[in-house]
Short mmCIF file of C-alpha atoms in Angstrom, two decimals:
data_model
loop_
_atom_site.label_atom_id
_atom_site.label_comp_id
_atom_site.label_asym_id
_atom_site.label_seq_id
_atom_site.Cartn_x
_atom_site.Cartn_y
_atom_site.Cartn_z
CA UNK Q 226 0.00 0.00 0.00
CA UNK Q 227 1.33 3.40 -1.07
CA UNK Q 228 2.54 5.87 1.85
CA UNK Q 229 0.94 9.04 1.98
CA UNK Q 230 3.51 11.82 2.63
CA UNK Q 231 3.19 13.54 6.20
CA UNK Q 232 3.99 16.96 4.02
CA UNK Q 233 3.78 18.39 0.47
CA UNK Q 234 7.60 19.75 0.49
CA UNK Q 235 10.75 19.59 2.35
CA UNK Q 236 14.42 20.84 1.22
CA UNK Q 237 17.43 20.71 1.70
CA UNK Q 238 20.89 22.23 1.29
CA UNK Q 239 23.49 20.48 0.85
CA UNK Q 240 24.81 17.14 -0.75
CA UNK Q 241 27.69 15.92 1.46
CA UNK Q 242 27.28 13.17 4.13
CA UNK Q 243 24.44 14.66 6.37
CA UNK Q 244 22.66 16.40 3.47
CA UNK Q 245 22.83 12.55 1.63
CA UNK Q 246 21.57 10.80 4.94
CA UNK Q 247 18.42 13.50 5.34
CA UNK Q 248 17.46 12.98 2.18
CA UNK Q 249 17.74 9.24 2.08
CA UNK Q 250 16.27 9.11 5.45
CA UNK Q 251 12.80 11.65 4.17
CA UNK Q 252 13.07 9.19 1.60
CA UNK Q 253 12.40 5.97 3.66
CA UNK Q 254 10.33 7.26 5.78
CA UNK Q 255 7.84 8.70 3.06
CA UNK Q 256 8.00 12.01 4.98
CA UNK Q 257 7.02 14.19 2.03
CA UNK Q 258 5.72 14.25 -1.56
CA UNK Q 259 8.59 16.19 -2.61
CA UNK Q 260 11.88 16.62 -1.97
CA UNK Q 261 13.85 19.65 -3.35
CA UNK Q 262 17.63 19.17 -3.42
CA UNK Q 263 20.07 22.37 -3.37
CA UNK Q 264 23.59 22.26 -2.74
CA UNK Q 265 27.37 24.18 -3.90
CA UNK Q 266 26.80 22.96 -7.79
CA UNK Q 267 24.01 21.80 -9.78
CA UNK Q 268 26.21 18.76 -10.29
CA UNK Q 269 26.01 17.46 -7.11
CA UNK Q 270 22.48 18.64 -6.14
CA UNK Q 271 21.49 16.58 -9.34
CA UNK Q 272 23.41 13.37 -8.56
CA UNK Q 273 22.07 13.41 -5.22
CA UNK Q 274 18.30 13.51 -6.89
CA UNK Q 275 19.38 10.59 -9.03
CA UNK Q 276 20.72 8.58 -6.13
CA UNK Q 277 17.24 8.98 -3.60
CA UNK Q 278 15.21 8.72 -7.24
CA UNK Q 279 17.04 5.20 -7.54
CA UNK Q 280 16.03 4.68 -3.78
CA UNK Q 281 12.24 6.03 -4.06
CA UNK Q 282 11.87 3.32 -7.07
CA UNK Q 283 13.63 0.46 -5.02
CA UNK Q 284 11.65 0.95 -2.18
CA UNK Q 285 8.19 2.32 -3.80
CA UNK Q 286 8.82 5.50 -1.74
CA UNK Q 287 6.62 8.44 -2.87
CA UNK Q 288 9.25 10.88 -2.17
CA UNK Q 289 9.78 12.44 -5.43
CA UNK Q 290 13.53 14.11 -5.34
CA UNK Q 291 14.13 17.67 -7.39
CA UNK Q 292 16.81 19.62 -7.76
CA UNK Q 293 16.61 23.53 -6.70
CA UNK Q 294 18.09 26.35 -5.96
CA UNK Q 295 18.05 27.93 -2.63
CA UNK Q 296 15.49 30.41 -3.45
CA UNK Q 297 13.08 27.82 -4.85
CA UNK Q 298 12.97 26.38 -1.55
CA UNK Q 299 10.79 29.27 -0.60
CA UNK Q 300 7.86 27.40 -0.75
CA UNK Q 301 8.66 24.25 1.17
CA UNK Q 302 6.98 23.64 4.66
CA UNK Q 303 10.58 23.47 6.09
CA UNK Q 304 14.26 23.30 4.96
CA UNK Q 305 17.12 21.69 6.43
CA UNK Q 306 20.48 23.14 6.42
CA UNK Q 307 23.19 20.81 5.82
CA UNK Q 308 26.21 22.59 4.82
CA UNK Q 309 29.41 22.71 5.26
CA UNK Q 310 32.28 25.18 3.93
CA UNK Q 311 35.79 23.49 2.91
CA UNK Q 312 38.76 24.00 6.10
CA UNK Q 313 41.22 21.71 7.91
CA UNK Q 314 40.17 21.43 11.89
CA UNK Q 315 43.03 20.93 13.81
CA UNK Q 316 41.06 21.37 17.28
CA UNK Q 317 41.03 18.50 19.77
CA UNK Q 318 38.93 20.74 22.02
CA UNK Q 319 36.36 22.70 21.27
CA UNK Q 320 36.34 20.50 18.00
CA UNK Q 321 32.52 22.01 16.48
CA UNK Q 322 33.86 25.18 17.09
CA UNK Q 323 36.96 24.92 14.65
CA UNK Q 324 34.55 25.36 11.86
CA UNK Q 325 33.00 28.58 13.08
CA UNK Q 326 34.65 31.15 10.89
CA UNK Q 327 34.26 29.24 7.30
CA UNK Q 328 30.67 27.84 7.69
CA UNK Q 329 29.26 31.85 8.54
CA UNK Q 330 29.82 33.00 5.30
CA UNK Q 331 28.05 30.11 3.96
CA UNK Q 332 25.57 30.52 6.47
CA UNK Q 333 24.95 34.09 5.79
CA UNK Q 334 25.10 33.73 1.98
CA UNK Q 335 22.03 31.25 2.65
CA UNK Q 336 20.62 33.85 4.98
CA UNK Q 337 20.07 36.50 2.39
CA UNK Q 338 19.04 33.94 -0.61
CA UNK Q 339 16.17 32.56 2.24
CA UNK Q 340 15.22 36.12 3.81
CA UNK Q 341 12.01 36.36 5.01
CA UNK Q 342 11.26 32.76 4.39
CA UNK Q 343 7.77 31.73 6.39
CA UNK Q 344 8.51 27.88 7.11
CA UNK Q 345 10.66 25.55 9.47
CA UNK Q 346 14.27 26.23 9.12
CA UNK Q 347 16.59 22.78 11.08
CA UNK Q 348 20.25 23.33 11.20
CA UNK Q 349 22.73 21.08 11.17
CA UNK Q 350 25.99 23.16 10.72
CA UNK Q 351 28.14 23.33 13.27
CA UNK Q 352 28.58 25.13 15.67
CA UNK Q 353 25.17 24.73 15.48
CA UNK Q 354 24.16 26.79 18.07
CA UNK Q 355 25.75 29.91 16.80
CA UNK Q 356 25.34 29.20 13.07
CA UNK Q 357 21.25 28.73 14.13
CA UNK Q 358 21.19 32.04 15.60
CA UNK Q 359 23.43 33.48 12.79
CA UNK Q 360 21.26 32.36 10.31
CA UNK Q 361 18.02 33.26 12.08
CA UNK Q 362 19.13 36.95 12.90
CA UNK Q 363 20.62 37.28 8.90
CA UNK Q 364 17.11 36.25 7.47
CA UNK Q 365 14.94 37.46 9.62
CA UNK Q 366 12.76 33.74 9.70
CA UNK Q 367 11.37 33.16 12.84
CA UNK Q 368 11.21 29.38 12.71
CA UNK Q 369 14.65 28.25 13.16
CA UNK Q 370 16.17 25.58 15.15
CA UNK Q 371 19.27 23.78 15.60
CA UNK Q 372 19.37 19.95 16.46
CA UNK Q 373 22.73 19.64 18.22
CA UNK Q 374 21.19 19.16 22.01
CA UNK Q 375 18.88 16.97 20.15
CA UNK Q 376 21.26 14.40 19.08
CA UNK Q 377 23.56 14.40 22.34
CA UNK Q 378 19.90 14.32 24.67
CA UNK Q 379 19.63 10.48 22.11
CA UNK Q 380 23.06 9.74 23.09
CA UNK Q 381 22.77 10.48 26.74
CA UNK Q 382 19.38 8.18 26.91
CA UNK Q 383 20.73 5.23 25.49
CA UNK Q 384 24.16 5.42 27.12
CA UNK Q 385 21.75 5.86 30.06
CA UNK Q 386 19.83 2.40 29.09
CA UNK Q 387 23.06 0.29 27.87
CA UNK Q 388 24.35 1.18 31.58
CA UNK Q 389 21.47 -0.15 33.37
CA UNK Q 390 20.03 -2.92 30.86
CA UNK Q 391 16.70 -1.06 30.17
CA UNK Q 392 15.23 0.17 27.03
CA UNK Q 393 15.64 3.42 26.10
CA UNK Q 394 11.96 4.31 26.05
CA UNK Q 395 12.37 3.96 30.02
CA UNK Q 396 14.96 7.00 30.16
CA UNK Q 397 13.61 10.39 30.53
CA UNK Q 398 16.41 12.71 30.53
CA UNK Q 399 18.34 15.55 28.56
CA UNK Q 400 20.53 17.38 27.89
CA UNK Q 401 20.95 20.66 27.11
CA UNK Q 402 23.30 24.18 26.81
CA UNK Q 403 25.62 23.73 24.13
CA UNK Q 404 25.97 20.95 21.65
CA UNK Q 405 29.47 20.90 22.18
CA UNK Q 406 32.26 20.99 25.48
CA UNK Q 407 29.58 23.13 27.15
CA UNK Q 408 27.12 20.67 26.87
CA UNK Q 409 24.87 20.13 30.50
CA UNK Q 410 23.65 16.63 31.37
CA UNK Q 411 20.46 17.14 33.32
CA UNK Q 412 21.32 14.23 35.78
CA UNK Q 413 19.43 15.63 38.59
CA UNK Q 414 16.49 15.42 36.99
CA UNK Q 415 17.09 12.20 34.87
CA UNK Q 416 14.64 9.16 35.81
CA UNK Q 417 14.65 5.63 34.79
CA UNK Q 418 11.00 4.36 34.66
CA UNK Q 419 9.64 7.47 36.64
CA UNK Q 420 12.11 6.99 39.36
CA UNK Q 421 15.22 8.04 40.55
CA UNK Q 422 18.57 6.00 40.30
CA UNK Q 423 21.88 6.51 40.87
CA UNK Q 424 24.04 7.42 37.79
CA UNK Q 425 27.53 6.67 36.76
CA UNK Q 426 28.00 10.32 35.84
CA UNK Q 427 31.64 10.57 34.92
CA UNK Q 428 31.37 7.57 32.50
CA UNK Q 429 28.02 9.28 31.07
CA UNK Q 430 29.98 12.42 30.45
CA UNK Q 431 32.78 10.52 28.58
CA UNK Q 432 31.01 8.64 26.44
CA UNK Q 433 29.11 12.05 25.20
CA UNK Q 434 32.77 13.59 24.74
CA UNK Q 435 33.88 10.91 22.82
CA UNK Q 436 31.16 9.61 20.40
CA UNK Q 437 31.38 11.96 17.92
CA UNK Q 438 34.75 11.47 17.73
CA UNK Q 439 35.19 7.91 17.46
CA UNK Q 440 32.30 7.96 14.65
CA UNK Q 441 34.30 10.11 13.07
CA UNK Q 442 37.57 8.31 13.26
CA UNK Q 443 35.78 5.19 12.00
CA UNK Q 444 33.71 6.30 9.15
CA UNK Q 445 34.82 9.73 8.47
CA UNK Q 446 31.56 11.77 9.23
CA UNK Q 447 28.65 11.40 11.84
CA UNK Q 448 25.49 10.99 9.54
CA UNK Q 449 22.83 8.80 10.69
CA UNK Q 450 22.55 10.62 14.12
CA UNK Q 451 22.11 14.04 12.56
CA UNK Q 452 19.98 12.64 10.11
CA UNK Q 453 17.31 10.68 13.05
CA UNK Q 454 16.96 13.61 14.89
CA UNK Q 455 16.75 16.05 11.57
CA UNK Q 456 13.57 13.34 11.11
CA UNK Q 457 12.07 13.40 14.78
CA UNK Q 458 12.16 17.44 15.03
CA UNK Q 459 10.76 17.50 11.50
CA UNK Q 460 7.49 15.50 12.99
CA UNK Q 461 6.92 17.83 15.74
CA UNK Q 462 7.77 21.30 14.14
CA UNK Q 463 5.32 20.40 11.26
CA UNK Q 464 2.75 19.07 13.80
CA UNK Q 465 3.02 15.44 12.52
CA UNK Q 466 3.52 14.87 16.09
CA UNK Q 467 3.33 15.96 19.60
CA UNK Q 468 6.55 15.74 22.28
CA UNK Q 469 9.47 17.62 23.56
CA UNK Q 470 12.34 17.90 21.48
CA UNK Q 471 15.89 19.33 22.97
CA UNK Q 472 16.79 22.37 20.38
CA UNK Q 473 18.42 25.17 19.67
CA UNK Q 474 16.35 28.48 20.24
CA UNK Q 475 16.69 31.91 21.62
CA UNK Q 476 15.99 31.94 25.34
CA UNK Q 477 17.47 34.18 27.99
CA UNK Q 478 19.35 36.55 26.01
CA UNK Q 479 21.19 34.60 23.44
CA UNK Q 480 20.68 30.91 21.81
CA UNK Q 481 21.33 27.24 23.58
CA UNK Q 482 19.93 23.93 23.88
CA UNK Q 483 16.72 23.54 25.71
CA UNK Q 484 13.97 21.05 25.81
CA UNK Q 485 11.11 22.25 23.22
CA UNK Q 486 7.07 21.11 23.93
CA UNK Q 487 5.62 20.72 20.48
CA UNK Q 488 1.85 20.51 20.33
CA UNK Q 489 0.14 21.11 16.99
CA UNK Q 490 3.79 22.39 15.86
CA UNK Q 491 3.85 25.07 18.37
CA UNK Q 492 7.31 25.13 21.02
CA UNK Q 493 6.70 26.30 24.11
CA UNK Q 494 10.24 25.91 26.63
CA UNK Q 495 9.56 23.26 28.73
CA UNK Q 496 13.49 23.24 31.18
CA UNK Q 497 13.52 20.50 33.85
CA UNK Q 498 14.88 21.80 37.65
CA UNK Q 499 18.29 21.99 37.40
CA UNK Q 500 20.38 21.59 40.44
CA UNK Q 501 23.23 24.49 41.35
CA UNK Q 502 25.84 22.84 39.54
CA UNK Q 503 23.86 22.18 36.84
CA UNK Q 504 22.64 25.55 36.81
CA UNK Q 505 25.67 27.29 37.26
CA UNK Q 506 27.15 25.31 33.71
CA UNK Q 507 23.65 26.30 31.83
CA UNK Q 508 24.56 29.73 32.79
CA UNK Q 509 27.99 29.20 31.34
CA UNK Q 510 26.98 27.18 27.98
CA UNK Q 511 24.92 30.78 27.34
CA UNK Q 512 27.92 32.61 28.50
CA UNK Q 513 30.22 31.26 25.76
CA UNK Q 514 27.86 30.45 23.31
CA UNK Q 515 26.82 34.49 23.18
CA UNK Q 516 30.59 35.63 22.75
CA UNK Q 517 31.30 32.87 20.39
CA UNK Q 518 28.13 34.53 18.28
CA UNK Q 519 29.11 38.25 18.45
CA UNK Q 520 32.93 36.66 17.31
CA UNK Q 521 31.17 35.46 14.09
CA UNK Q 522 28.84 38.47 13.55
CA UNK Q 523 31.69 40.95 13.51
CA UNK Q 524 33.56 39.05 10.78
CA UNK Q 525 33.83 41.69 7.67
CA UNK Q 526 31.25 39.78 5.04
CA UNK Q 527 28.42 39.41 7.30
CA UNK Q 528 28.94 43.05 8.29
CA UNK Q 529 29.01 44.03 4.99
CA UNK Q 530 25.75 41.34 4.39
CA UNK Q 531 24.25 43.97 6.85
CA UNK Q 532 24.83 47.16 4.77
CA UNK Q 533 23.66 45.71 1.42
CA UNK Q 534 20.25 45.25 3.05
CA UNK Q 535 19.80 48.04 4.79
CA UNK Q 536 20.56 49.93 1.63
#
């Protein structure tokens, strides 16, 4: 029996690893009728159509793949943003951060080609906090996420469950702040089938530190993560479904992490209690994550980005 697509239109930008695992993941899951495909050449937006076209008649998907540019993604119920500008990242700290100063001009470039664009915005680029609030500040949407907290709130559940032999379903918990060295693990509030246990917090903590990185080592890229969480937030910012989903958004002054209520597509901030230690790293997460963000808006082309428009 043929799927019936949850949308009419998604896009997305950018044909590298995560952009290819979005799209082949909308694909599977029959997510939406069409799919429009932009990326750094035609060339590669078009053999990335080709490759999920070859999937969608494998599979009897009714995902139909299109190439686009960015500005025909105007009329898409949501886009994903899966870029990522060409640079060497020698960090070994502070590792999503290394890519800060190349991605923003991409970031801003898709800023202006999107401005005043009325639908979902997810993005992926890291640092994905501050290249979410770069991007929402440069084009003025108002419906712009990032999924970082999203992805490490999934890794800290099932770490969570793999500790203690329970499924993952059992694990309410998040985490939150910065998808990155800031990143807060909301132990104190953490439960395991409604109740309190104890938590091996130190080995919790290093096996969120290190995951990326040993995906990465192995494979090259993280892809399937990104592109499972790009999928879950999709369902609750288009009101496919209700829940809470751990994203990027402005609250208190700047942009971070924070648990999201979605009902009927709406977010409304829904932060567990946090305990003083806890609190005291949130508060530090926004802290960094603010001067990282004026850092990046001061660079020369976004500033001149600024002038063009005003003009």
């Amino acid at each position: 029996m043929t799927r019936t697509p949850a949308v009419d239109a998604v896009g997305v930008i950018g044909a590298g690893a995560v952009g290819q695992t979005v799209a082949a993941t909308l694909c599977t899951a029959g997510f939406t009728r069409r799919l429009l495909i932009a990326s750094r050449t035609p060339e590669q937006a078009g053999a990335l159509a080709a490759d999920i076209d070859d999937m969608r008649q494998a599979t009897s998907s009714p995902v139909r793949p299109h190439v686009g540019r960015v500005a025909d993604l105007a009329d898409c119920q949501a886009v994903v943003i899966a870029v990522r500008a060409s640079f060497t990242n020698t960090r070994s700290t502070d590792v999503r951060m290394g890519g800060a100063v190349a991605n923003a001009s991409a970031i801003g470039q898709l800023a202006a080609a999107l401005y005043g664009y009325t639908g979902t915005v997810l993005v992926v680029t890291n640092p994905v906090d501050v290249m979410s609030r770069l991007f929402a500040e440069l084009s003025g949407c108002e419906r712009v996420f990032g999924i970082g907290s999203n992805l490490d709130s999934a890794r800290y559940r099932a770490a969570l469950a793999r500790h203690l032999h329970v499924p993952a379903a059992a694990v309410d918990g998040h985490v939150i702040g910065e998808h990155g060295d800031a990143a807060v693990m909301c132990a104190s509030a953490t439960t395991v089938n409604y109740q309190r246990v104890p938590l091996p917090l130190q080995q919790l903590r290093d096996e969120l530190a290190t995951r990326a990185g040993r995906i990465s080592a192995g494979i090259g890229r993280t892809r399937s993560g990104p592109a499972g969480v790009v999928l879950s937030a999709l369902r609750k910012t288009l009101a496919v479904d209700d829940g809470i989903e751990e994203l990027s958004t402005r609250y208190g002054g700047g942009w971070l992490g924070i648990p999201l209520r979605f009902i009927r597509g709406e977010p409304v901030a829904c932060l567990p209690s946090l305990d003083a230690a806890e609190q005291r790293q949130f508060t530090a997460a926004g802290t960094k994550l603010r001067t990282a963000y004026q850092a990046v808006r001061s660079l020369p082309e976004l500033s001149s980005s600024d002038s063009e428009r005003a003009s």
